[in-house]
Amino acid sequence: MTPAAKGRLKIYLGYAAGVGKTFRMLEEAQEIKQKGVDLVIGYFEPHGRKETIAKTEGFEIIPRRILSYAGSDFEEMDTDAILKRKPAIALVDEFAHTNVPGSERVKRWQDVHVLQEAGIDVVTTMNVQHLESLNDQVFHATGIRVRETVPDWVVDEADELVFVDLTPRALRNRLDRGVVYGPEKARHAMENFFTETNLTALREMALRHTAHEVEEKLGTTGDDAASPSAGAQTVPPPTGRSDRILICLTGRPSSAILIRRGKRVADYLHADCLAIHVGENTFDREAVERHMSFARNLRIETHVIEGRDVARLLTDFARTQRITQIFMGRSLPRPWWKRFRESIPQQVVRQARDMQITIVAERRR
Amino acid sequence: MPSPVDRRPNPEELLRRVQDTERRERRGRLKVFLGYAPRVGKSFRMFDEGRRRKERGQDVVVGALQSEVTPDIAEILARLDVVPSIRTNHAGRTFEVIDLAALFRRHPQVCLIDGLAYDNPPGSRNPQRWQDVSELLDRGMAVITAVNLQHIREQQDEVERITSRRAANSIPQEFLNDADEIEVVDAPPDALLDRTGHKSMPDPRQLAELRELALLLAADVVDRQLQEYLDSHGVAARWGAQERILVCLTPRSNAEAMLQSGRRNKLRFHGALLAAYVEQPDLRPKDREKLDAHLALARELGAEVHQLQGADFVQAILDFAQEQRITQLFLGHTGRPRRLWFGRNPIDRLIDGAEGFDVRLFPHERLQ
């Protein structure tokens, strides 16, 4: 027997709860089911929304499994049961969900991968703010630090991404009418996360991200002229060697911002992306290792170099790796007697004259 | 959370805002469904919204249909009031014209108008349907309407580049920018092809390009509206979802490399490219010449060029970057030690002051 071909993945992308992702998913699933395709609901999050719940009528629903954690029961998707049932298509709500501790896998998207590996097509839903690379931007625009994130490559690998739109005004009306949450929660939501400006900013991110994914699927790698809004260009697109980006990590918390920013720029420029930590301090080794593993999760190649002369080692490494752009954080404020010596970014800027150095600012509110 | 920066608008700006607000208060609300190709389902979504509004008790009337009505739309229409359009013949062509007089008399809360980009026959009250819609809005009726990308005038060159075809009738993008709400109707291209099997449909690649264009157009409209909203509420512009790149030019900077990189980033991120220089008195003729050449190149590469004033170079750049919601700032440096790095040099001050944007440093070309 030959192994089944990997299942396809389709994501309905929204910008907030209540825009109608699940509704739209179920609506299209009905059409597919009517054609005689074997389709089941692998996981469905009703949120008490009547119209959406009504849409599940007629579908086979795989019961959830119950896990106990810290004295409470939690319901999770029963991946094994879906594998056993082996439908052609499984609908799985809330792609960005984090499973309760004690589950086989940490994230639901990992469960989805298991289903795909078994040859099951998966249709799922998520909101744009769960994309790892947008985490800082979302924080800056809304003041909310989203904790449940999905690495961008996971979304990039989806076969199809569909943007589910609803205007912020319509969404706020929905909240007002109690369609999305109960009255108490709705009022709280409208005063905090669901403000017109927050929703508008998130919506713009979702629009731009979907456009980006559509363009990536067009396969215009390194071919700027083919990008739709390039317009009538009289100037040929820049040619020359492709970019290689190096991110310099430390144990400082801002390194997470540096990683996301560097990777995002690398992805858009179709550049290679590496990360490095240079140093000999051991006191923050744990933090450095955490950042390294975060970088690897985003599919960034990581390196560590031990030594004292950080700028020199960094520049040498960058040169042997043919790096074109180095991403660094701002140096910490220094006492006045040290200001006569160069900071590490200053040294790198002076030494690596054959490269460009990008100093990433922290995105604050 | 720090409090938003207070910006005091000048009197003319205030007057314009007041007039704008007054006009908007009298006017009905306009909502536009935007599709990237025929048959993405924008008409259905529009009528479906009409149906839901009617169920919630609003007075909804259909003012215009497209010539073809699909079965799912027909089902909704059965539940809505329709003010039939007037059919006329002109020079052998059939036109459907909105019955404005009837709609004025009926004066519903909400009008559903399909086929926004239709032309009216010569001799009509307005040459085009979108102008009829403007009149409905002016009389306080809300309008929900639908339009496809290929009918937006400012997008037609691009659509023609993709599909080698150009629609004869169009609406100005200004009309879309002015809408209170625009909603994108998105669907993957293969679903479209499945649904229709139409011979005249663009191929999947073209559809994908149109889809991207429509999404980016919507993002731009949304961005503009967000900034207007922030502006009108006295909140300083803030870092948005769009990448905005500012190249700082000086006579010595390696302008070619900076501008080419800037342009590349602009294209890849679908962002905006700006170039700025701070006006300096007593510039030597040779430097003036170099700077002018850089500025010419910036314009040629499609950058929006700004001249900044200010005794303090760094502060001028920082203020401008803030105001323009810059996310990436490109700057040249000589990289020479001592002279530059002694104490707080301009580049350090700029990096320290960079709130919400990255600073990318480009070495000057070595002096021969």
XYZ file of C-alpha atoms in Angstrom:
733
model
C 0.000 0.000 0.000
C 1.338 3.425 -0.854
C 1.136 6.097 1.809
C -1.729 8.520 1.325
C -0.898 11.850 -0.259
C -0.664 14.652 2.283
C -4.001 16.307 2.966
C -4.586 19.871 1.844
C -5.036 22.770 4.235
C -7.454 25.653 3.814
C -7.599 28.529 6.284
C -10.401 31.046 6.719
C -8.628 34.144 7.989
C -10.448 36.823 9.961
C -9.405 39.797 12.032
C -11.517 39.321 15.165
C -13.983 37.021 16.854
C -17.418 37.346 15.334
C -16.529 38.282 11.742
C -18.049 35.005 10.555
C -15.121 32.671 9.843
C -16.764 29.552 11.228
C -20.077 30.449 9.626
C -18.421 30.832 6.241
C -16.497 27.577 6.709
C -19.679 25.690 7.498
C -21.557 27.311 4.650
C -18.989 26.166 2.104
C -18.751 22.775 3.773
C -22.451 22.287 3.153
C -21.914 22.835 -0.558
C -19.060 20.317 -0.563
C -21.036 17.766 1.418
C -23.932 18.021 -1.001
C -21.558 16.833 -3.700
C -21.186 13.582 -1.751
C -17.789 14.248 -0.191
C -17.122 12.491 3.139
C -16.806 15.473 5.461
C -16.901 15.593 9.263
C -16.570 18.242 11.926
C -13.379 17.469 13.820
C -13.701 20.363 16.214
C -16.291 23.094 16.451
C -16.390 26.034 18.851
C -20.031 27.171 19.121
C -19.417 30.246 21.340
C -23.180 30.097 21.904
C -23.851 31.684 18.489
C -27.236 30.489 17.306
C -26.862 31.149 13.580
C -23.556 29.310 13.495
C -24.787 26.389 15.554
C -27.734 26.002 13.164
C -25.224 25.621 10.329
C -23.770 22.445 11.868
C -27.027 20.618 11.344
C -26.636 17.520 9.213
C -22.892 17.228 9.793
C -21.252 14.331 11.541
C -19.418 15.689 14.595
C -16.513 13.747 16.112
C -16.989 13.937 19.891
C -14.335 15.836 21.807
C -12.128 14.133 24.301
C -12.071 15.211 27.911
C -8.769 15.859 29.641
C -8.322 16.654 33.302
C -5.837 19.282 34.263
C -5.345 21.014 37.603
C -8.597 19.661 38.910
C -10.730 20.792 35.973
C -11.969 19.036 32.873
C -11.056 20.427 29.476
C -12.458 19.442 26.106
C -10.049 19.082 23.241
C -10.175 17.836 19.689
C -9.934 14.033 19.558
C -7.278 13.690 16.895
C -7.035 9.904 17.249
C -10.770 9.497 16.775
C -10.648 11.580 13.588
C -7.714 9.510 12.316
C -9.689 6.355 13.002
C -12.780 7.713 11.277
C -10.576 8.923 8.376
C -12.892 11.262 6.483
C -11.871 12.976 3.236
C -12.236 16.384 4.864
C -12.219 17.434 8.517
C -13.368 20.867 9.687
C -11.249 22.113 12.588
C -12.133 25.394 14.261
C -9.538 27.678 15.901
C -6.228 26.775 14.322
C -4.205 28.876 16.800
C -5.579 27.126 19.892
C -3.155 25.896 22.561
C -4.007 22.460 23.915
C -4.337 21.875 27.625
C -1.118 20.546 29.223
C -1.000 16.781 29.043
C -2.161 16.650 25.428
C 0.077 14.811 22.962
C 0.807 18.016 21.124
C 1.119 21.574 22.384
C -0.766 23.338 19.578
C -3.802 22.538 17.535
C -1.964 23.315 14.310
C 0.296 20.389 15.178
C -2.773 18.152 15.474
C -3.880 19.440 12.092
C -0.512 18.446 10.638
C -1.042 14.926 11.960
C -4.411 14.780 10.199
C -2.852 16.065 6.978
C -0.072 13.487 7.192
C -2.769 10.824 7.267
C -4.155 12.168 4.004
C -7.079 14.089 5.463
C -7.868 17.525 4.016
C -8.377 20.086 6.754
C -10.387 23.291 6.683
C -9.713 25.603 9.594
C -10.170 29.144 10.954
C -7.884 31.709 12.565
C -7.489 35.420 13.195
C -4.642 37.482 11.820
C -3.414 38.596 15.245
C -2.236 35.072 15.963
C 0.447 35.294 13.281
C 3.825 35.335 14.978
C 5.371 37.985 12.712
C 2.566 40.454 13.450
C 2.756 40.108 17.217
C 4.588 43.385 17.848
C 2.577 45.270 15.269
C -0.653 44.050 16.870
C 0.627 45.109 20.267
C 1.558 48.517 18.964
C -1.784 49.062 17.256
C -4.082 47.630 19.926
C -2.120 47.441 23.172
C -2.869 43.736 23.351
C -0.035 41.228 23.552
C -1.399 38.081 21.905
C -0.037 34.973 23.622
C -1.296 32.232 21.311
C 0.751 32.502 18.147
C 1.271 30.420 15.029
C 4.612 30.537 13.192
C 4.216 32.162 9.789
C 5.573 29.184 7.885
C 2.653 27.103 9.130
C 0.229 29.541 7.513
C 2.437 29.956 4.424
C 2.189 26.230 3.843
C -1.607 26.302 3.664
C -2.875 25.499 0.181
C -5.542 28.171 0.416
C -6.127 31.239 2.516
C -9.489 33.012 2.319
C -10.088 36.374 3.913
C -13.409 36.665 5.699
C -14.388 40.306 5.773
C -16.897 42.249 7.773
C -16.626 45.966 8.357
C -15.722 47.042 11.902
C -19.010 48.898 12.108
C -20.993 45.785 11.198
C -18.990 43.775 13.706
C -19.649 46.300 16.455
C -23.355 46.222 15.575
C -23.226 42.469 15.921
C -21.668 42.808 19.346
C -24.306 45.345 20.266
C -27.066 42.958 19.280
C -25.507 40.223 21.416
C -24.733 37.975 18.448
C -21.089 37.489 19.387
C -20.954 37.512 23.184
C -23.336 37.853 26.095
C -24.274 41.447 27.057
C -21.729 41.852 29.876
C -18.819 40.493 27.845
C -19.922 42.388 24.735
C -19.890 45.754 26.514
C -16.463 45.040 27.956
C -15.176 43.909 24.549
C -16.447 47.022 22.766
C -14.768 49.311 25.237
C -11.465 47.490 25.050
C -10.309 45.271 22.238
C -13.204 45.843 19.827
C -12.773 49.576 19.369
C -13.214 50.981 15.887
C -9.520 51.862 15.579
C -8.280 48.496 16.836
C -10.575 46.609 14.517
C -9.633 48.782 11.570
C -5.922 48.265 12.178
C -6.343 44.495 12.496
C -8.482 44.370 9.409
C -5.842 46.193 7.420
C -3.243 43.691 8.609
C -5.457 40.792 7.536
C -6.055 42.342 4.108
C -2.349 42.938 3.585
C -1.397 39.526 4.827
C -3.875 37.765 2.553
C -2.593 39.837 -0.378
C 0.944 38.811 0.550
C 0.028 35.124 0.666
C -1.731 35.389 -2.708
C 1.397 36.965 -4.163
C 3.644 34.298 -2.652
C 1.491 31.607 -4.232
C 1.930 33.320 -7.573
C 5.586 32.434 -7.235
C 7.059 35.786 -8.105
C 10.229 35.073 -6.160
C 12.832 37.643 -7.067
C 10.652 38.956 -9.841
C 9.421 42.339 -8.777
C 8.084 43.300 -12.141
C 5.353 40.698 -11.880
C 3.970 42.078 -8.668
C 0.580 43.585 -9.435
C 0.875 46.983 -7.894
C 4.344 47.598 -9.247
C 2.483 49.622 -11.809
C 3.812 50.759 -15.119
C 7.488 50.841 -14.307
C 9.943 52.682 -16.392
C 12.811 51.627 -14.175
C 13.895 47.989 -14.219
C 13.604 46.235 -10.862
C 16.798 46.035 -8.851
C 18.852 42.975 -9.612
C 21.991 41.704 -7.964
C 22.673 39.187 -5.265
C 19.870 38.159 -3.010
C 19.797 39.309 0.574
C 21.070 37.341 3.523
C 19.934 38.613 6.879
C 21.654 37.976 10.186
C 19.867 38.635 13.480
C 22.030 39.252 16.544
C 20.445 37.779 19.634
C 21.087 38.508 23.250
C 19.341 37.443 26.407
C 17.407 40.685 26.531
C 13.626 40.402 26.160
C 13.679 42.727 23.149
C 15.431 39.962 21.188
C 12.014 38.422 20.505
C 11.030 41.618 18.675
C 14.298 41.501 16.763
C 13.656 37.913 15.676
C 10.115 38.604 14.504
C 11.106 41.761 12.688
C 14.180 40.280 11.015
C 12.278 37.200 9.911
C 9.388 39.239 8.586
C 11.690 41.408 6.486
C 13.564 38.302 5.297
C 10.308 36.615 4.278
C 9.098 39.601 2.296
C 12.466 40.025 0.570
C 12.811 36.276 -0.013
C 16.080 36.509 1.862
C 17.859 33.837 3.861
C 17.638 34.392 7.572
C 20.202 33.417 10.208
C 20.490 34.225 13.883
C 23.571 34.385 16.042
C 24.503 34.939 19.626
C 28.016 36.126 20.366
C 29.239 36.398 23.913
C 30.827 34.771 26.862
C 28.466 35.780 29.613
C 26.784 32.833 31.157
C 24.345 34.619 33.416
C 21.651 34.905 30.767
C 22.350 31.648 28.966
C 18.859 30.400 29.665
C 17.260 33.472 28.107
C 19.562 33.215 25.095
C 18.647 29.569 24.648
C 14.957 30.471 24.822
C 15.405 33.009 22.035
C 17.422 30.513 20.010
C 14.695 27.953 20.249
C 12.083 30.587 19.392
C 14.114 31.454 16.290
C 14.396 27.801 15.293
C 10.633 27.408 15.627
C 10.341 30.150 13.025
C 12.767 28.190 10.844
C 15.720 30.466 11.348
C 19.181 28.864 11.286
C 20.906 29.591 14.613
C 24.574 29.881 15.597
C 26.471 30.558 18.807
C 29.983 31.953 19.005
C 31.873 32.209 22.278
C 34.291 35.036 22.701
C 35.013 38.458 24.057
C 35.258 40.799 21.109
C 31.626 40.670 20.103
C 31.768 43.168 17.258
C 34.817 41.582 15.656
C 33.494 38.018 15.917
C 30.117 39.078 14.626
C 31.534 40.940 11.656
C 33.844 38.043 10.753
C 31.009 35.554 10.952
C 28.774 37.782 8.828
C 31.493 38.087 6.224
C 32.114 34.359 5.904
C 28.357 33.847 5.650
C 28.048 36.514 2.932
C 25.537 38.460 5.020
C 24.121 41.618 3.443
C 22.161 43.002 6.369
C 22.636 42.694 10.135
C 19.698 43.224 12.480
C 20.578 44.449 15.961
C 18.781 45.938 18.917
C 19.444 49.361 20.316
C 22.285 49.445 22.837
C 21.254 49.981 26.420
C 21.705 53.434 27.924
C 25.230 53.605 29.318
C 26.802 55.545 32.161
C 28.605 58.646 30.964
C 32.116 57.302 31.552
C 31.445 54.499 29.129
C 30.082 56.764 26.431
C 33.609 57.560 25.353
C 33.929 53.990 24.201
C 31.931 52.744 21.298
C 28.865 50.613 21.938
C 28.684 47.246 20.191
C 26.330 48.472 17.437
C 28.656 51.418 16.865
C 31.640 49.093 16.544
C 29.787 46.834 14.147
C 28.665 49.777 12.026
C 32.285 50.926 11.738
C 33.759 47.489 11.092
C 31.160 45.963 8.792
C 31.377 48.603 6.099
C 30.464 46.084 3.432
C 27.048 45.444 4.997
C 23.994 47.320 6.083
C 23.075 47.437 9.741
C 19.466 47.709 10.807
C 18.804 48.888 14.337
C 15.368 47.674 15.329
C 13.374 49.914 17.597
C 11.165 48.434 20.227
C 7.531 48.811 19.315
C 5.882 50.492 22.223
C 2.453 51.883 22.692
C -0.517 53.494 27.739
C 0.792 56.993 27.036
C -1.854 59.533 26.134
C -2.157 60.289 22.430
C -0.205 63.242 21.166
C -2.387 66.297 20.826
C -2.257 67.906 17.422
C -3.767 71.321 16.995
C -5.233 71.736 13.526
C -5.208 75.147 11.859
C -8.482 77.117 11.419
C -9.012 76.191 7.756
C -8.498 72.552 8.633
C -11.063 72.878 11.428
C -13.593 74.546 9.153
C -13.134 71.861 6.524
C -13.711 69.210 9.168
C -16.855 70.859 10.479
C -18.276 71.173 6.967
C -17.303 67.607 6.228
C -18.979 66.378 9.393
C -22.140 68.351 8.664
C -22.286 66.986 5.145
C -21.790 63.471 6.421
C -24.482 63.839 9.034
C -27.074 64.781 6.444
C -25.925 62.189 3.975
C -27.055 58.590 4.003
C -24.416 55.979 4.706
C -22.743 54.280 1.776
C -21.550 50.700 1.955
C -19.772 49.078 -0.968
C -19.089 45.391 -1.547
C -15.892 45.037 -3.540
C -15.163 41.957 -5.639
C -12.021 41.140 -7.614
C -13.769 39.433 -10.509
C -17.279 38.687 -11.705
C -19.058 35.967 -9.764
C -17.129 36.107 -6.488
C -20.565 36.534 -4.966
C -20.589 40.237 -4.113
C -24.179 40.769 -5.331
C -25.365 37.875 -3.241
C -23.628 39.289 -0.181
C -25.182 42.673 -0.795
C -28.733 41.343 -1.148
C -28.209 39.008 1.777
C -27.291 41.986 3.931
C -30.450 43.718 2.690
C -32.485 40.693 3.694
C -30.971 40.608 7.182
C -31.532 44.316 7.671
C -35.144 43.944 6.635
C -35.566 41.106 9.104
C -34.244 43.469 11.760
C -36.961 45.941 10.882
C -35.240 48.367 8.510
C -37.105 49.682 5.473
C -35.100 48.157 2.613
C -35.811 48.589 -1.100
C -34.023 47.217 -4.155
C -33.280 50.056 -6.573
C -31.270 48.294 -9.264
C -30.459 44.779 -10.364
C -27.979 43.340 -12.814
C -29.342 41.910 -16.021
C -28.578 38.378 -14.852
C -30.071 37.232 -11.560
C -28.825 33.940 -10.094
C -31.301 31.588 -8.361
C -29.925 32.280 -4.862
C -30.373 36.021 -5.396
C -33.859 35.515 -6.867
C -34.805 33.725 -3.659
C -33.830 36.769 -1.587
C -35.474 39.212 -3.982
C -38.790 37.454 -3.434
C -38.655 38.765 0.126
C -37.708 42.354 -0.685
C -39.521 45.345 -2.159
C -38.239 46.241 -5.599
C -38.550 49.606 -7.304
C -38.059 48.471 -10.883
C -35.512 50.304 -12.961
C -36.607 51.917 -16.209
C -35.614 50.098 -19.349
C -34.825 52.266 -22.336
C -33.298 51.750 -25.738
C -30.703 54.071 -27.146
C -28.825 53.631 -30.387
C -29.661 49.937 -30.443
C -28.470 49.378 -26.864
C -30.680 48.556 -23.894
C -30.130 50.565 -20.732
C -31.456 50.008 -17.235
C -31.811 53.291 -15.373
C -32.610 53.684 -11.699
C -36.069 55.181 -11.226
C -34.835 58.052 -9.094
C -38.191 59.825 -8.960
C -39.889 56.707 -7.626
C -37.139 56.165 -5.060
C -37.301 59.802 -3.939
C -41.057 59.388 -3.405
C -40.727 56.023 -1.690
C -37.746 57.249 0.339
C -36.707 53.987 2.002
C -34.136 53.814 4.789
C -31.864 51.601 2.722
C -31.488 51.247 -1.065
C -29.791 48.230 -2.612
C -28.128 49.150 -5.884
C -26.375 46.476 -7.911
C -24.140 47.210 -10.880
C -22.759 50.459 -9.488
C -20.592 51.114 -12.560
C -23.445 51.070 -15.099
C -23.703 53.915 -17.598
C -26.948 55.772 -18.092
C -28.089 56.538 -21.664
C -27.365 59.985 -23.113
C -29.881 62.566 -21.975
C -30.330 61.019 -18.513
C -30.347 63.117 -15.380
C -26.812 61.797 -14.659
C -24.434 60.169 -17.122
C -23.557 57.368 -14.676
C -25.273 55.293 -12.043
C -22.830 56.154 -9.254
C -23.967 59.765 -9.632
C -27.562 58.647 -9.131
C -26.372 56.906 -5.981
C -24.798 60.176 -4.803
C -28.194 61.839 -5.112
C -29.845 59.111 -3.067
C -27.201 59.594 -0.397
C -27.618 63.382 -0.469
C -31.301 62.892 0.270
C -30.446 60.892 3.362
C -31.036 57.375 2.097
C -28.455 54.738 2.976
C -27.135 52.819 -0.021
C -25.600 49.372 -0.189
C -23.988 48.653 -3.505
C -21.516 46.338 -5.208
C -18.701 46.858 -7.675
C -15.887 44.882 -9.242
C -12.257 45.873 -9.378
C -12.153 46.245 -13.161
C -14.679 49.076 -12.923
C -12.575 51.298 -10.690
C -11.047 53.894 -12.959
C -7.699 54.285 -11.209
C -7.207 50.496 -11.221
C -8.052 49.942 -14.863
C -4.522 50.234 -16.260
C -3.361 47.591 -13.849
C -6.345 45.329 -14.548
C -5.722 45.697 -18.257
C -2.064 44.773 -17.772
C -3.186 41.579 -16.041
C -6.115 40.538 -18.225
C -5.453 42.425 -21.488
C -9.001 43.705 -21.261
C -10.547 46.937 -20.135
C -14.121 47.536 -19.011
C -15.819 50.402 -20.838
C -17.669 51.776 -17.823
C -16.085 52.844 -14.561
C -16.456 54.766 -11.326
C -13.868 57.121 -9.828
C -11.929 55.647 -6.922
C -12.761 58.788 -4.980
C -16.307 57.458 -4.687
C -14.950 54.331 -3.016
C -12.598 56.295 -0.758
C -15.565 58.329 0.389
C -17.713 55.320 1.259
C -18.487 54.860 4.931
C -17.740 51.170 4.689
C -16.230 48.887 2.122
C -16.351 45.145 2.471
C -14.187 42.782 0.469
C -15.727 39.667 -0.993
C -12.887 37.187 -1.130
C -12.851 33.668 -2.520
C -10.043 31.516 -3.880
C -9.823 31.654 -7.692
C -10.429 27.932 -8.197
C -13.792 28.201 -6.446
C -14.700 30.852 -8.989
C -13.742 28.698 -11.921
C -15.653 25.753 -10.444
C -18.709 27.878 -10.050
C -18.854 29.152 -13.568
C -16.795 27.306 -16.121
C -17.100 30.593 -18.007
C -15.029 30.925 -21.122
C -14.537 34.631 -20.639
C -13.073 34.209 -17.157
C -9.439 35.172 -16.707
C -7.146 32.203 -16.005
C -6.238 31.243 -12.411
C -3.023 33.221 -12.427
C -4.756 36.356 -13.634
C -7.476 35.835 -11.067
C -4.870 35.567 -8.318
C -3.293 38.826 -9.458
C -6.667 40.564 -9.524
C -7.395 39.181 -6.097
C -4.182 40.576 -4.692
C -4.878 43.940 -6.279
C -8.371 44.111 -4.764
C -7.094 43.179 -1.307
C -4.384 45.828 -1.468
C -6.832 48.428 -2.724
C -9.142 47.681 0.184
C -6.181 47.856 2.587
C -5.269 51.298 1.231
C -8.821 52.581 1.583
C -9.023 51.180 5.108
C -5.672 52.752 5.970
C -6.738 56.147 4.691
C -10.003 55.987 6.606
C -8.215 54.988 9.792
C -5.839 57.924 9.514
C -8.725 60.296 8.803
C -10.547 58.979 11.823
C -7.491 59.444 14.034
C -6.926 62.894 12.557
C -10.493 64.029 13.087
C -10.319 62.873 16.678
C -7.128 64.808 17.262
C -5.011 61.702 17.676
C -1.591 61.847 16.053
C -1.062 59.500 13.143
C 0.268 56.243 14.373
C 2.323 53.435 13.009
C 0.022 51.412 10.813
C -0.075 48.097 9.049
C 1.581 49.452 5.933
C 5.352 49.571 5.632
C 6.459 53.127 4.962
C 10.084 53.653 4.029
C 11.919 56.945 4.364
C 15.284 57.425 2.667
C 17.261 60.324 4.141
C 19.421 61.926 1.511
C 22.529 64.016 1.951
C 25.118 64.994 -0.659
C 27.510 62.299 0.552
C 25.065 59.453 0.994
C 25.196 56.373 -1.169
C 21.868 57.381 -2.666
C 21.775 54.776 -5.415
C 22.031 51.815 -3.023
C 19.662 53.350 -0.510
C 16.998 54.247 -3.034
C 17.199 50.926 -4.871
C 16.832 49.042 -1.586
C 14.026 51.357 -0.614
C 12.245 50.738 -3.851
C 12.693 47.008 -3.502
C 11.173 47.107 -0.030
C 8.342 49.270 -1.261
C 7.487 46.775 -3.993
C 7.820 43.695 -1.828
C 5.854 45.103 1.096
C 3.427 47.076 -1.081
C 4.454 49.997 1.024
C 5.193 53.648 0.441
C 8.581 55.118 -0.476
C 9.513 58.601 0.660
C 12.781 60.490 0.381
C 13.661 63.538 2.435
C 16.524 65.956 2.794
C 17.027 68.685 5.320
C 17.636 72.022 3.657
C 21.049 73.367 4.585
C 22.270 76.884 3.996
C 25.703 77.427 2.488
C 25.845 74.130 0.654
C 28.916 74.061 -1.560
C 28.038 74.059 -5.278
C 29.594 70.631 -5.714
C 27.487 69.177 -2.898
C 24.381 70.952 -4.174
C 24.937 69.260 -7.507
C 25.283 65.845 -5.909
C 22.191 66.343 -3.796
C 20.177 67.407 -6.821
C 21.266 64.284 -8.658
C 20.144 62.151 -5.691
C 16.775 63.872 -5.612
C 16.310 63.357 -9.329
C 17.056 59.666 -8.909
C 14.604 59.466 -6.007
C 11.838 60.919 -8.166
C 12.733 58.636 -11.040
C 12.430 55.624 -8.729
C 8.989 56.718 -7.669
C 9.783 58.159 -4.256
C 7.737 60.984 -2.841
C 10.372 63.666 -2.204
C 10.123 66.059 0.730
C 12.239 69.030 1.683
C 12.522 69.505 5.416
C 13.410 72.655 7.310
C 15.046 72.851 10.675
C 18.239 73.912 12.313
C 18.467 70.510 13.926
C 18.859 67.834 11.258
C 18.020 64.981 13.607
C 14.915 66.572 15.074
C 13.614 67.498 11.617
C 13.930 63.886 10.475
C 12.435 62.438 13.652
C 9.420 64.762 13.509
C 8.831 64.008 9.869
C 9.156 60.250 10.407
C 6.623 60.406 13.216
C 4.168 62.456 11.228
C 4.485 60.195 8.200
C 4.157 56.964 10.204
C 7.502 55.703 8.938
C 8.403 52.093 9.731
C 11.845 51.899 8.096
C 14.303 54.749 7.934
C 17.346 54.534 5.661
C 20.359 56.591 6.566
C 23.902 56.902 5.275
C 27.006 56.896 7.447
C 30.696 57.463 6.897
C 31.638 54.905 9.495
C 34.733 56.844 10.413
C 35.619 56.551 14.070
C 36.301 59.500 16.363
C 34.916 62.332 14.347
C 31.545 60.641 14.168
C 31.509 58.561 17.244
C 32.796 61.018 19.767
C 30.002 61.900 22.122
C 26.446 61.853 20.882
C 26.677 62.041 17.146
C 23.631 62.555 14.910
C 23.210 58.876 14.036
C 23.143 57.842 17.691
C 20.645 60.556 18.458
C 18.480 59.406 15.589
C 18.613 55.781 16.724
C 17.807 56.781 20.285
C 14.887 58.864 19.091
C 13.521 56.234 16.688
C 10.124 55.410 18.150
C 8.394 52.624 16.279
C 10.696 52.447 13.276
C 13.860 50.640 12.292
C 16.964 52.534 11.260
C 18.931 50.921 8.468
C 22.445 52.276 8.051
C 24.148 52.347 4.671
C 27.866 52.980 4.499
C 28.847 55.878 2.246
C 30.869 54.886 -0.715
C 34.538 55.055 0.129
C 36.167 58.257 -0.867
C 38.665 57.491 -3.533
